[in-house]
């Protein structure tokens, strides 16, 4: 069968490598002993106030007596089920979408991502599970998202506070707060480009965070919450935030979508050398066949695979498109 972590063929639920990475070789029953209904009632019991949006979201888990159980304290994992709310298309594919996208980021695009896999509820339904990176050996590590770094909240900036911002401004915060910003800015550029290629229109301020290292300084966290949101909401905006604070390339003005020139200009504005940016773009475009091969192994439905592939190929085409060819376009 296919490993519920990396898709490799194995004779168990998880291959030895994934088992070690996710569960440190704990002898566990790798199927949850509760179903989604019980998950929801636990979620309601664990939350302070009940709201539908909170309910369908996620719960924390920990290992106790060789079982994965819901946890309030000392949790090690987060579990996300297929949403109950009907907010888009192909919703039964949401968890397989997030899992495939995270594996694509990790296995093919070589991005640093949170450890993740699928896991079955007691009735066989799949859920997405991810290991918390803000806990090491039970110790909490300080984590802060970019809404907080940008000092934005619903109270101060209104309902749209997570979206009313730009990736250029996030890059400015990276320069301000992260000592190793020259490396971090490359990671950030790759993540923004990756999100564009896979159709993640929901990479908002709270989906980027920093972690405090043992040396007390901050670094970007591994990537998390990556999925092709456009698969479920086809007409949403291509990016959650605009690339630029106040700028549009000639290419964008002429065509209305981000293309090669925009990413080169974006790189320039955030302090990334054009040659490096060009190399990253070329590299990312060259992963096409590997990405499609991995997609075939994913747990997405055939319909979702077809649509995901179409969307991804369309984005590759957009990024290959050069309007001026941009030597840091005016
Ligand atoms: Zn595996």
Coordinates of C-alpha atoms and ligand atoms in Angstrom, one line a residue, residues 3 6 15 18, ligand 1:
X3 CA 2.5 5.4 2.8
X6 CA 5.3 10.2 1.5
X15 CA 7.0 3.7 5.8
X18 CA 7.8 8.7 7.9
Ligands
LIG1 ZN1 6.6 7.5 4.0

